[in-house]
């Protein structure tokens, strides 16, 4: 694909490690504690549920990425299947999530560093101090600088960092399980489900689990810069998810078992460790490991911040290519061959997000909801393109797509709902507000009315999620007009109906016709 002059430098190892680097970030340092405080020992199941959900979605994206490897693929695929309205909502929601992730990783680094400097984080308010805010801004800017000097430099640094990010979490889990396990933790303080099964589900979206796992798609966003995209992109997506789900489950088991009686004396909901795994290591006299973990608290989130800085710029590039952002974002730096204007814009917005979300715990629910919204169209687009573009080669053709696609769609929708009110209201409200930008370009005559017809279902579905979350089970922050488990059952039924409406709304768009022609003529 000859797309906008981007340079093809990424190998299978690079793409896999970009996925792993996107998944293993601040989540491994902080999400185990956050999930345990919500769900107790059943947080182990929360990771498995989140992992299964992400694997379902990842398999669908593997087919799409192999068929149409493009920079900003997750924004382009809905454009091919439904036109501009759906693609805009996906791109806007995804961008809200992605642009806030590098600052979130910077906040995690700053929070861990506070364990030594004691000036970056206010334990009473749970927020960054002014010094902490400045450090987080500088770290966010550092992610930008490394990405600015080319994808090859980014890939080299990220691959080196990811080896460290892989070895240290696995080694930490094994050492804590060997020297500091307390098996009684899995049944004491309220049992395995201290807050009920609904808390297990809520932890999936609100405690950093989906926030951590959603990094799988970064390889898809950088498909336009892969050496052999049809083979390497799908394979790297699946490999990254499988590797990381295994690591996170192992870490959650180690965290729960490694807590000392003193740490648990006020119950699961009162867990409050500044540097969870470092403090567990110190508690079992593994001081050298605690020092390594403090250092890794900069490396792991830093690697993820690098990955998201790269992929978010490609998302802006794709949105500009679709016609609903200014053409200046199509600019490719003549020397470094990177989308420089998009990188600069994201840096400015990323720094601004640090102001309302001045702690890691505050930002992850917002990032999770907006991120998962952007997954909803993977299953839909894959199903529609099977019908509207059957002539396209699919190196990774997913068997059983008629079952897996609606299942992946339903599970992704449920994760949004389980994140709980008012998180859903804030995040989806921000997505809906973004439609003002879309209709500005629509009224200028950039898009056809057919695009509105094809996207109506999605606007209705988002409004449905907001309303349902507000009136749903009290377990997820609602008014309890629809109590558990009937809320989850009813939500799944409505989501299935939305999926069928979505697939029937798709059509053979102008973009897929043109791309199909280019592929046939060898111009893609």
Short mmCIF file of C-alpha atoms in Angstrom, two decimals:
data_model
loop_
_atom_site.label_atom_id
_atom_site.label_comp_id
_atom_site.label_asym_id
_atom_site.label_seq_id
_atom_site.Cartn_x
_atom_site.Cartn_y
_atom_site.Cartn_z
CA UNK A 1 0.00 0.00 0.00
CA UNK A 2 1.46 3.32 -1.09
CA UNK A 3 -0.08 5.36 1.68
CA UNK A 4 1.10 8.94 2.18
CA UNK A 5 4.80 8.08 1.93
CA UNK A 6 5.08 6.29 5.27
CA UNK A 7 8.21 4.19 5.65
CA UNK A 8 7.94 0.39 5.95
CA UNK A 9 10.42 -0.54 8.68
CA UNK A 10 8.45 -2.75 11.10
CA UNK A 11 9.10 -6.51 11.33
CA UNK A 12 6.94 -9.21 12.96
CA UNK A 13 9.01 -8.90 16.14
CA UNK A 14 8.61 -5.12 16.10
CA UNK A 15 4.83 -5.36 15.61
CA UNK A 16 4.41 -8.03 18.30
CA UNK A 17 6.48 -6.01 20.74
CA UNK A 18 4.54 -2.87 19.86
CA UNK A 19 1.41 -4.80 20.88
CA UNK A 20 3.05 -6.15 24.04
CA UNK A 21 4.51 -2.71 24.74
CA UNK A 22 1.05 -1.19 24.40
CA UNK A 23 -0.48 -3.75 26.76
CA UNK A 24 2.19 -4.00 29.48
CA UNK A 25 2.47 -0.50 30.83
CA UNK A 26 1.30 1.15 34.02
CA UNK A 27 -1.42 -1.51 34.22
CA UNK A 28 0.93 -4.20 35.50
CA UNK A 29 2.14 -1.90 38.25
CA UNK A 30 -1.23 -0.55 39.43
CA UNK A 31 -4.18 -2.49 37.94
CA UNK A 32 -3.80 -5.61 40.12
CA UNK A 33 -4.36 -3.50 43.23
CA UNK A 34 -7.18 -1.48 41.62
CA UNK A 35 -8.99 -4.66 40.54
CA UNK A 36 -8.49 -6.32 43.93
CA UNK A 37 -9.93 -3.32 45.76
CA UNK A 38 -13.13 -3.67 43.70
CA UNK A 39 -13.48 -7.44 43.33
CA UNK A 40 -11.14 -9.03 45.88
CA UNK A 41 -9.70 -12.41 44.86
CA UNK A 42 -12.28 -12.71 42.06
CA UNK A 43 -10.22 -10.09 40.20
CA UNK A 44 -8.47 -13.14 38.74
CA UNK A 45 -11.72 -13.93 36.92
CA UNK A 46 -12.00 -10.27 35.90
CA UNK A 47 -8.71 -10.57 34.02
CA UNK A 48 -9.84 -13.80 32.35
CA UNK A 49 -13.15 -12.21 31.30
CA UNK A 50 -11.32 -9.16 29.98
CA UNK A 51 -8.81 -11.37 28.22
CA UNK A 52 -11.48 -13.45 26.49
CA UNK A 53 -13.27 -10.28 25.39
CA UNK A 54 -10.10 -8.76 23.95
CA UNK A 55 -9.12 -12.01 22.21
CA UNK A 56 -12.54 -12.14 20.50
CA UNK A 57 -12.09 -8.58 19.24
CA UNK A 58 -8.43 -9.17 18.35
CA UNK A 59 -9.29 -12.15 16.15
CA UNK A 60 -11.70 -9.99 14.16
CA UNK A 61 -9.09 -7.27 13.77
CA UNK A 62 -6.59 -9.90 12.64
CA UNK A 63 -8.78 -10.58 9.58
CA UNK A 64 -9.26 -6.88 8.86
CA UNK A 65 -5.59 -5.98 9.29
CA UNK A 66 -4.44 -8.79 7.00
CA UNK A 67 -6.97 -7.79 4.33
CA UNK A 68 -6.47 -4.00 4.50
CA UNK A 69 -3.19 -3.11 6.29
CA UNK A 70 -3.39 0.67 6.67
CA UNK A 71 -2.11 3.35 9.00
CA UNK A 72 -4.96 4.17 11.39
CA UNK A 73 -6.74 0.97 10.35
CA UNK A 74 -9.38 1.00 13.08
CA UNK A 75 -10.66 4.34 11.73
CA UNK A 76 -10.45 3.31 8.08
CA UNK A 77 -12.34 -0.01 8.35
CA UNK A 78 -15.68 1.60 9.41
CA UNK A 79 -15.23 4.08 6.56
CA UNK A 80 -15.06 1.14 4.15
CA UNK A 81 -18.12 -0.60 5.61
CA UNK A 82 -20.45 2.25 6.63
CA UNK A 83 -19.10 5.59 5.49
CA UNK A 84 -18.16 8.73 7.33
CA UNK A 85 -20.56 9.01 10.30
CA UNK A 86 -19.70 5.65 11.86
CA UNK A 87 -16.04 6.09 11.04
CA UNK A 88 -16.01 9.52 12.66
CA UNK A 89 -17.61 8.27 15.90
CA UNK A 90 -15.09 5.42 16.06
CA UNK A 91 -12.18 7.71 15.28
CA UNK A 92 -13.29 10.37 17.75
CA UNK A 93 -13.95 7.87 20.55
CA UNK A 94 -10.69 6.08 19.88
CA UNK A 95 -8.77 9.32 19.76
CA UNK A 96 -10.21 10.49 23.10
CA UNK A 97 -8.93 7.24 24.60
CA UNK A 98 -5.56 7.14 22.88
CA UNK A 99 -4.59 10.78 23.34
CA UNK A 100 -5.16 10.48 27.11
CA UNK A 101 -3.06 7.31 27.44
CA UNK A 102 0.49 8.78 27.23
CA UNK A 103 -0.40 11.30 29.97
CA UNK A 104 -1.85 8.42 32.03
CA UNK A 105 1.42 6.52 31.69
CA UNK A 106 3.33 9.67 32.65
CA UNK A 107 1.13 9.98 35.76
CA UNK A 108 1.89 6.37 36.71
CA UNK A 109 5.64 7.02 36.49
CA UNK A 110 5.25 10.14 38.61
CA UNK A 111 3.13 8.33 41.21
CA UNK A 112 5.71 5.56 41.63
CA UNK A 113 8.52 8.13 41.80
CA UNK A 114 6.69 9.77 44.70
CA UNK A 115 7.67 6.75 46.80
CA UNK A 116 11.19 8.23 46.78
CA UNK A 117 10.73 11.98 46.36
CA UNK A 118 7.46 12.52 48.29
CA UNK A 119 6.69 15.78 46.45
CA UNK A 120 4.84 14.60 43.33
CA UNK A 121 1.66 13.10 44.76
CA UNK A 122 -0.74 14.12 47.53
CA UNK A 123 -1.86 10.96 49.35
CA UNK A 124 -4.74 12.78 51.04
CA UNK A 125 -6.36 14.11 47.86
CA UNK A 126 -5.15 11.30 45.59
CA UNK A 127 -3.99 13.89 43.04
CA UNK A 128 -0.70 15.09 41.57
CA UNK A 129 0.94 18.11 43.15
CA UNK A 130 2.14 20.99 40.96
CA UNK A 131 5.61 19.39 40.89
CA UNK A 132 4.06 16.08 39.86
CA UNK A 133 2.07 17.78 37.12
CA UNK A 134 5.22 19.40 35.70
CA UNK A 135 7.07 16.06 35.70
CA UNK A 136 4.13 14.37 33.95
CA UNK A 137 4.09 17.09 31.28
CA UNK A 138 7.83 16.67 30.67
CA UNK A 139 7.46 12.89 30.35
CA UNK A 140 4.59 13.29 27.87
CA UNK A 141 6.82 15.63 25.85
CA UNK A 142 9.65 13.06 25.93
CA UNK A 143 7.36 10.44 24.33
CA UNK A 144 6.71 12.98 21.57
CA UNK A 145 10.40 13.74 20.96
CA UNK A 146 11.36 10.07 20.55
CA UNK A 147 8.49 9.48 18.10
CA UNK A 148 9.28 12.63 16.15
CA UNK A 149 12.61 11.32 14.93
CA UNK A 150 11.17 8.43 12.95
CA UNK A 151 9.41 5.10 13.27
CA UNK A 152 12.70 3.17 13.08
CA UNK A 153 14.11 4.91 16.18
CA UNK A 154 10.78 4.39 17.95
CA UNK A 155 10.75 0.67 17.04
CA UNK A 156 14.35 0.11 18.21
CA UNK A 157 13.75 1.78 21.56
CA UNK A 158 10.37 0.09 22.05
CA UNK A 159 11.66 -3.42 21.21
CA UNK A 160 14.53 -3.02 23.70
CA UNK A 161 12.18 -1.73 26.40
CA UNK A 162 9.66 -4.51 25.78
CA UNK A 163 12.18 -7.26 26.52
CA UNK A 164 12.59 -5.64 29.95
CA UNK A 165 8.83 -5.21 30.33
CA UNK A 166 8.34 -8.92 29.63
CA UNK A 167 11.05 -10.32 31.90
CA UNK A 168 10.50 -8.16 35.00
CA UNK A 169 6.73 -8.74 35.49
CA UNK A 170 7.06 -12.50 34.97
CA UNK A 171 10.06 -12.70 37.29
CA UNK A 172 8.31 -10.58 39.91
CA UNK A 173 5.22 -12.78 39.93
CA UNK A 174 7.28 -15.96 40.26
CA UNK A 175 9.45 -14.57 43.08
CA UNK A 176 6.50 -13.25 45.13
CA UNK A 177 4.62 -16.53 44.68
CA UNK A 178 7.74 -18.42 45.79
CA UNK A 179 8.72 -16.36 48.84
CA UNK A 180 5.60 -14.54 50.01
CA UNK A 181 2.38 -16.42 49.25
CA UNK A 182 -0.51 -16.38 51.74
CA UNK A 183 -3.05 -18.92 50.38
CA UNK A 184 -5.64 -17.85 52.97
CA UNK A 185 -5.97 -14.48 51.18
CA UNK A 186 -8.03 -16.16 48.46
CA UNK A 187 -10.84 -17.09 50.87
CA UNK A 188 -10.54 -14.67 53.83
CA UNK A 189 -12.02 -11.17 54.20
CA UNK A 190 -15.34 -12.02 52.59
CA UNK A 191 -14.37 -15.04 50.52
CA UNK A 192 -13.51 -15.25 46.83
CA UNK A 193 -16.38 -12.88 45.89
CA UNK A 194 -16.35 -10.36 48.78
CA UNK A 195 -18.49 -7.85 46.86
CA UNK A 196 -20.49 -10.27 44.72
CA UNK A 197 -20.08 -11.33 41.10
CA UNK A 198 -21.24 -7.93 39.82
CA UNK A 199 -18.05 -6.44 41.30
CA UNK A 200 -16.06 -9.01 39.32
CA UNK A 201 -17.70 -7.70 36.15
CA UNK A 202 -17.36 -4.04 37.12
CA UNK A 203 -13.63 -4.46 37.71
CA UNK A 204 -13.17 -5.41 34.05
CA UNK A 205 -13.92 -1.90 32.84
CA UNK A 206 -13.30 0.36 35.82
CA UNK A 207 -10.08 -0.94 37.39
CA UNK A 208 -7.52 -0.75 34.62
CA UNK A 209 -8.03 -4.23 33.13
CA UNK A 210 -9.44 -3.12 29.78
CA UNK A 211 -7.26 -0.02 30.00
CA UNK A 212 -4.25 -2.37 30.07
CA UNK A 213 -5.39 -4.93 27.50
CA UNK A 214 -6.62 -2.50 24.85
CA UNK A 215 -3.05 -1.85 23.73
CA UNK A 216 -3.31 -4.91 21.44
CA UNK A 217 -4.53 -2.77 18.55
CA UNK A 218 -1.43 -0.61 18.25
CA UNK A 219 0.04 -3.00 15.68
CA UNK A 220 -3.11 -2.52 13.59
CA UNK A 221 -2.69 1.26 13.68
CA UNK A 222 0.90 0.95 12.41
CA UNK A 223 0.09 -1.62 9.69
CA UNK A 224 0.92 0.92 6.99
CA UNK A 225 4.55 0.84 8.15
CA UNK A 226 4.98 -2.96 8.30
CA UNK A 227 7.36 -4.78 5.95
CA UNK A 228 5.00 -7.71 5.37
CA UNK A 229 1.64 -6.46 6.69
CA UNK A 230 -0.64 -9.21 5.38
CA UNK A 231 1.29 -11.87 7.29
CA UNK A 232 2.79 -10.02 10.24
CA UNK A 233 -0.01 -7.71 11.42
CA UNK A 234 -2.66 -10.41 12.16
CA UNK A 235 -0.10 -12.74 13.72
CA UNK A 236 1.39 -10.01 15.91
CA UNK A 237 -2.06 -8.99 17.22
CA UNK A 238 -2.95 -12.50 18.38
CA UNK A 239 0.52 -13.19 19.82
CA UNK A 240 0.56 -9.95 21.81
CA UNK A 241 -2.83 -10.62 23.41
CA UNK A 242 -2.08 -14.23 24.37
CA UNK A 243 1.30 -13.35 25.88
CA UNK A 244 -0.03 -10.44 27.92
CA UNK A 245 -3.22 -12.05 29.24
CA UNK A 246 -1.07 -14.86 30.65
CA UNK A 247 1.28 -12.36 32.31
CA UNK A 248 -1.53 -10.29 33.86
CA UNK A 249 -3.34 -13.31 35.30
CA UNK A 250 -0.07 -14.50 36.83
CA UNK A 251 0.53 -11.04 38.33
CA UNK A 252 -2.98 -10.87 39.80
CA UNK A 253 -2.54 -14.24 41.52
CA UNK A 254 0.85 -13.13 42.87
CA UNK A 255 -0.55 -9.81 44.13
CA UNK A 256 -3.49 -11.34 45.99
CA UNK A 257 -1.37 -14.09 47.51
CA UNK A 258 1.50 -11.75 48.33
CA UNK A 259 -0.47 -9.30 50.48
CA UNK A 260 0.54 -9.44 54.14
CA UNK A 261 -2.07 -9.60 56.95
CA UNK A 262 -1.25 -5.98 57.84
CA UNK A 263 -1.94 -4.79 54.29
CA UNK A 264 -5.32 -6.56 54.35
CA UNK A 265 -6.39 -5.73 57.89
CA UNK A 266 -9.04 -3.22 56.70
CA UNK A 267 -10.34 -5.39 53.87
CA UNK A 268 -10.03 -5.33 50.10
CA UNK A 269 -11.69 -1.97 49.49
CA UNK A 270 -9.13 -0.20 51.69
CA UNK A 271 -6.04 -1.34 49.79
CA UNK A 272 -3.81 1.69 49.28
CA UNK A 273 -0.22 0.97 48.29
CA UNK A 274 1.72 3.69 46.44
CA UNK A 275 4.00 1.16 44.73
CA UNK A 276 2.15 -2.18 45.10
CA UNK A 277 4.59 -4.77 43.78
CA UNK A 278 7.67 -2.94 45.08
CA UNK A 279 6.12 -2.90 48.55
CA UNK A 280 5.21 -6.60 48.31
CA UNK A 281 8.82 -7.37 47.37
CA UNK A 282 10.12 -5.36 50.32
CA UNK A 283 7.70 -7.18 52.65
CA UNK A 284 9.35 -10.53 51.86
CA UNK A 285 12.89 -9.12 52.18
CA UNK A 286 13.49 -8.92 48.43
CA UNK A 287 14.88 -5.40 48.66
CA UNK A 288 16.91 -5.77 45.46
CA UNK A 289 13.71 -6.63 43.58
CA UNK A 290 11.95 -3.59 45.05
CA UNK A 291 14.74 -1.39 43.65
CA UNK A 292 14.40 -3.00 40.21
CA UNK A 293 10.63 -2.49 40.30
CA UNK A 294 11.03 1.18 41.13
CA UNK A 295 13.23 1.50 38.04
CA UNK A 296 10.77 -0.49 35.93
CA UNK A 297 8.03 1.88 37.06
CA UNK A 298 9.63 4.29 34.60
CA UNK A 299 10.39 1.76 31.86
CA UNK A 300 7.03 -0.04 31.53
CA UNK A 301 4.72 2.99 31.45
CA UNK A 302 7.32 4.81 29.37
CA UNK A 303 7.23 2.11 26.71
CA UNK A 304 3.44 2.21 26.56
CA UNK A 305 3.50 6.00 26.36
CA UNK A 306 5.82 5.71 23.35
CA UNK A 307 3.53 3.20 21.62
CA UNK A 308 0.37 5.24 22.10
CA UNK A 309 2.08 8.46 21.02
CA UNK A 310 2.95 6.73 17.74
CA UNK A 311 -0.41 5.06 17.09
CA UNK A 312 -2.54 8.06 18.07
CA UNK A 313 -0.82 10.19 15.46
CA UNK A 314 -1.69 7.56 12.83
CA UNK A 315 -5.32 7.69 13.99
CA UNK A 316 -5.41 11.47 13.40
CA UNK A 317 -3.79 10.85 10.00
CA UNK A 318 -6.59 8.42 9.09
CA UNK A 319 -9.32 10.80 10.27
CA UNK A 320 -7.87 13.58 8.11
CA UNK A 321 -7.68 11.16 5.18
CA UNK A 322 -11.36 10.34 5.71
CA UNK A 323 -12.15 14.04 5.36
CA UNK A 324 -13.29 15.12 8.81
CA UNK A 325 -10.18 16.80 10.11
CA UNK A 326 -8.10 19.54 8.44
CA UNK A 327 -5.79 18.40 5.64
CA UNK A 328 -2.79 19.76 7.54
CA UNK A 329 -2.83 16.52 9.57
CA UNK A 330 -1.94 14.62 6.38
CA UNK A 331 1.49 16.24 6.44
CA UNK A 332 4.39 13.77 6.49
CA UNK A 333 7.77 15.11 7.62
CA UNK A 334 10.06 15.03 4.55
CA UNK A 335 13.07 13.70 6.49
CA UNK A 336 11.68 11.58 9.31
CA UNK A 337 8.63 10.26 7.37
CA UNK A 338 6.26 10.62 10.33
CA UNK A 339 2.91 12.49 10.64
CA UNK A 340 4.52 15.47 12.37
CA UNK A 341 1.51 17.81 12.54
CA UNK A 342 -0.63 15.06 14.06
CA UNK A 343 2.08 14.34 16.65
CA UNK A 344 2.30 18.01 17.65
CA UNK A 345 -1.49 18.36 17.93
CA UNK A 346 -1.76 15.24 20.12
CA UNK A 347 1.04 16.49 22.37
CA UNK A 348 -0.87 19.72 23.06
CA UNK A 349 -4.17 17.91 23.77
CA UNK A 350 -2.42 15.25 25.85
CA UNK A 351 -0.88 17.87 28.11
CA UNK A 352 -4.28 19.53 28.53
CA UNK A 353 -5.86 16.22 29.67
CA UNK A 354 -3.55 16.21 32.68
CA UNK A 355 -5.51 19.10 34.18
CA UNK A 356 -8.95 17.46 34.75
CA UNK A 357 -7.51 13.93 35.16
CA UNK A 358 -4.67 14.59 37.59
CA UNK A 359 -4.25 10.99 38.80
CA UNK A 360 -3.99 7.54 37.22
CA UNK A 361 -7.16 6.28 38.93
CA UNK A 362 -9.18 9.22 37.59
CA UNK A 363 -8.20 8.76 33.97
CA UNK A 364 -8.45 4.99 33.43
CA UNK A 365 -12.26 4.63 33.43
CA UNK A 366 -12.59 7.41 30.84
CA UNK A 367 -9.87 5.88 28.67
CA UNK A 368 -11.43 2.41 28.97
CA UNK A 369 -14.97 3.42 27.94
CA UNK A 370 -13.93 5.56 24.99
CA UNK A 371 -11.43 2.91 23.91
CA UNK A 372 -13.89 0.02 23.99
CA UNK A 373 -16.42 2.06 21.99
CA UNK A 374 -13.90 2.08 19.17
CA UNK A 375 -13.72 -1.75 19.27
CA UNK A 376 -17.42 -2.16 18.52
CA UNK A 377 -16.97 -1.63 14.80
CA UNK A 378 -14.30 -4.28 14.26
CA UNK A 379 -16.81 -7.17 14.40
CA UNK A 380 -19.40 -5.18 12.42
CA UNK A 381 -16.99 -4.08 9.67
CA UNK A 382 -15.56 -7.58 9.25
CA UNK A 383 -19.07 -9.00 8.77
CA UNK A 384 -20.18 -6.27 6.37
CA UNK A 385 -17.03 -6.50 4.23
CA UNK A 386 -17.51 -10.26 3.85
CA UNK A 387 -20.73 -9.30 2.00
CA UNK A 388 -19.73 -6.07 0.26
CA UNK A 389 -16.12 -6.88 -0.68
CA UNK A 390 -15.90 -10.67 -1.09
CA UNK A 391 -13.23 -10.27 -3.79
CA UNK A 392 -10.58 -8.99 -1.37
CA UNK A 393 -7.89 -11.47 -0.32
CA UNK A 394 -8.07 -12.41 3.37
CA UNK A 395 -4.75 -13.95 4.50
CA UNK A 396 -6.31 -14.52 7.93
CA UNK A 397 -9.90 -15.57 7.23
CA UNK A 398 -11.61 -16.12 10.55
CA UNK A 399 -13.73 -19.30 10.68
CA UNK A 400 -17.08 -18.99 12.40
CA UNK A 401 -17.28 -15.23 11.87
CA UNK A 402 -21.09 -15.31 11.88
CA UNK A 403 -20.92 -16.41 15.54
CA UNK A 404 -17.74 -14.70 16.73
CA UNK A 405 -18.59 -11.23 15.39
CA UNK A 406 -21.92 -10.76 17.22
CA UNK A 407 -20.40 -12.34 20.33
CA UNK A 408 -17.44 -9.92 20.25
CA UNK A 409 -19.83 -6.99 19.71
CA UNK A 410 -22.04 -7.98 22.65
CA UNK A 411 -19.09 -8.52 24.99
CA UNK A 412 -17.53 -5.16 24.05
CA UNK A 413 -20.85 -3.43 24.71
CA UNK A 414 -21.22 -5.18 28.06
CA UNK A 415 -17.76 -4.05 29.14
CA UNK A 416 -18.80 -0.45 28.51
CA UNK A 417 -21.95 -0.99 30.58
CA UNK A 418 -20.08 -2.77 33.38
CA UNK A 419 -17.72 0.20 33.72
CA UNK A 420 -20.63 1.81 35.54
CA UNK A 421 -22.49 5.08 35.81
CA UNK A 422 -21.41 7.94 35.80
CA UNK A 423 -18.24 6.84 33.97
CA UNK A 424 -20.32 5.79 30.97
CA UNK A 425 -22.18 9.10 30.94
CA UNK A 426 -19.02 11.23 31.00
CA UNK A 427 -17.13 9.23 28.39
CA UNK A 428 -19.98 8.59 25.95
CA UNK A 429 -21.18 12.16 26.41
CA UNK A 430 -17.76 13.32 25.20
CA UNK A 431 -18.09 11.03 22.18
CA UNK A 432 -21.55 12.40 21.32
CA UNK A 433 -20.32 16.01 21.68
CA UNK A 434 -17.74 15.25 19.01
CA UNK A 435 -20.55 14.93 16.46
CA UNK A 436 -20.54 18.74 16.24
CA UNK A 437 -17.26 18.45 14.33
CA UNK A 438 -18.71 15.83 12.01
CA UNK A 439 -21.79 17.85 11.13
CA UNK A 440 -19.63 20.91 10.46
CA UNK A 441 -17.94 18.99 7.65
CA UNK A 442 -21.23 17.39 6.61
CA UNK A 443 -22.90 20.78 6.14
CA UNK A 444 -19.92 21.87 4.04
CA UNK A 445 -20.91 19.09 1.64
CA UNK A 446 -18.02 16.74 2.41
CA UNK A 447 -20.26 13.68 2.96
CA UNK A 448 -23.38 12.14 1.42
CA UNK A 449 -26.72 11.55 3.13
CA UNK A 450 -26.20 7.80 2.63
CA UNK A 451 -23.50 8.02 5.28
CA UNK A 452 -26.05 9.32 7.80
CA UNK A 453 -28.46 6.49 7.03
CA UNK A 454 -25.68 3.92 7.46
CA UNK A 455 -24.61 5.44 10.78
CA UNK A 456 -27.97 6.06 12.45
CA UNK A 457 -27.85 2.72 14.27
CA UNK A 458 -24.59 3.66 16.02
CA UNK A 459 -25.84 7.00 17.32
CA UNK A 460 -28.96 5.26 18.65
CA UNK A 461 -26.87 2.51 20.28
CA UNK A 462 -24.63 5.00 22.10
CA UNK A 463 -27.64 6.89 23.46
CA UNK A 464 -29.14 3.54 24.50
CA UNK A 465 -25.98 2.68 26.49
CA UNK A 466 -26.06 6.03 28.32
CA UNK A 467 -29.75 5.70 29.25
CA UNK A 468 -29.50 2.01 30.14
CA UNK A 469 -26.44 2.65 32.32
CA UNK A 470 -28.34 5.37 34.18
CA UNK A 471 -31.42 3.20 34.90
CA UNK A 472 -29.62 -0.14 35.20
CA UNK A 473 -28.44 -2.16 38.19
CA UNK A 474 -27.21 -0.34 41.29
CA UNK A 475 -24.22 -2.70 41.17
CA UNK A 476 -23.03 -0.62 38.21
CA UNK A 477 -24.07 2.76 39.61
CA UNK A 478 -27.57 2.90 38.10
CA UNK A 479 -31.00 3.60 39.61
CA UNK A 480 -31.69 -0.16 39.83
CA UNK A 481 -34.86 0.07 37.72
CA UNK A 482 -33.46 -3.02 35.98
CA UNK A 483 -31.73 -5.08 38.70
CA UNK A 484 -29.01 -7.70 38.20
CA UNK A 485 -28.80 -10.13 36.48
CA UNK A 486 -31.70 -9.03 34.27
CA UNK A 487 -29.82 -5.88 33.30
CA UNK A 488 -26.95 -7.81 31.74
CA UNK A 489 -29.31 -10.21 29.96
CA UNK A 490 -31.46 -7.39 28.58
CA UNK A 491 -28.42 -5.38 27.54
CA UNK A 492 -27.03 -8.38 25.65
CA UNK A 493 -30.34 -8.85 23.80
CA UNK A 494 -30.48 -5.19 22.75
CA UNK A 495 -26.82 -5.35 21.69
CA UNK A 496 -27.54 -8.36 19.48
CA UNK A 497 -30.38 -6.45 17.81
CA UNK A 498 -28.04 -3.47 17.34
CA UNK A 499 -25.46 -5.75 15.71
CA UNK A 500 -27.95 -7.03 13.14
CA UNK A 501 -29.14 -3.48 12.44
CA UNK A 502 -25.48 -2.46 12.03
CA UNK A 503 -24.63 -5.23 9.57
CA UNK A 504 -27.75 -4.52 7.49
CA UNK A 505 -26.84 -0.81 7.41
CA UNK A 506 -23.44 -1.46 5.84
CA UNK A 507 -23.07 -1.06 2.10
CA UNK A 508 -20.46 -1.10 -0.67
CA UNK A 509 -19.05 2.35 -0.06
CA UNK A 510 -17.20 4.54 -2.55
CA UNK A 511 -14.01 3.98 -0.53
CA UNK A 512 -14.13 0.18 -0.69
CA UNK A 513 -14.88 0.31 -4.43
CA UNK A 514 -11.85 2.54 -5.01
CA UNK A 515 -9.56 0.50 -2.75
CA UNK A 516 -10.66 -2.74 -4.39
CA UNK A 517 -9.80 -1.24 -7.78
CA UNK A 518 -6.36 -0.16 -6.54
CA UNK A 519 -5.66 -3.65 -5.19
CA UNK A 520 -6.66 -5.22 -8.51
CA UNK A 521 -4.42 -2.76 -10.41
CA UNK A 522 -1.47 -3.24 -8.06
CA UNK A 523 -1.60 0.37 -6.83
CA UNK A 524 -2.42 -0.40 -3.17
#
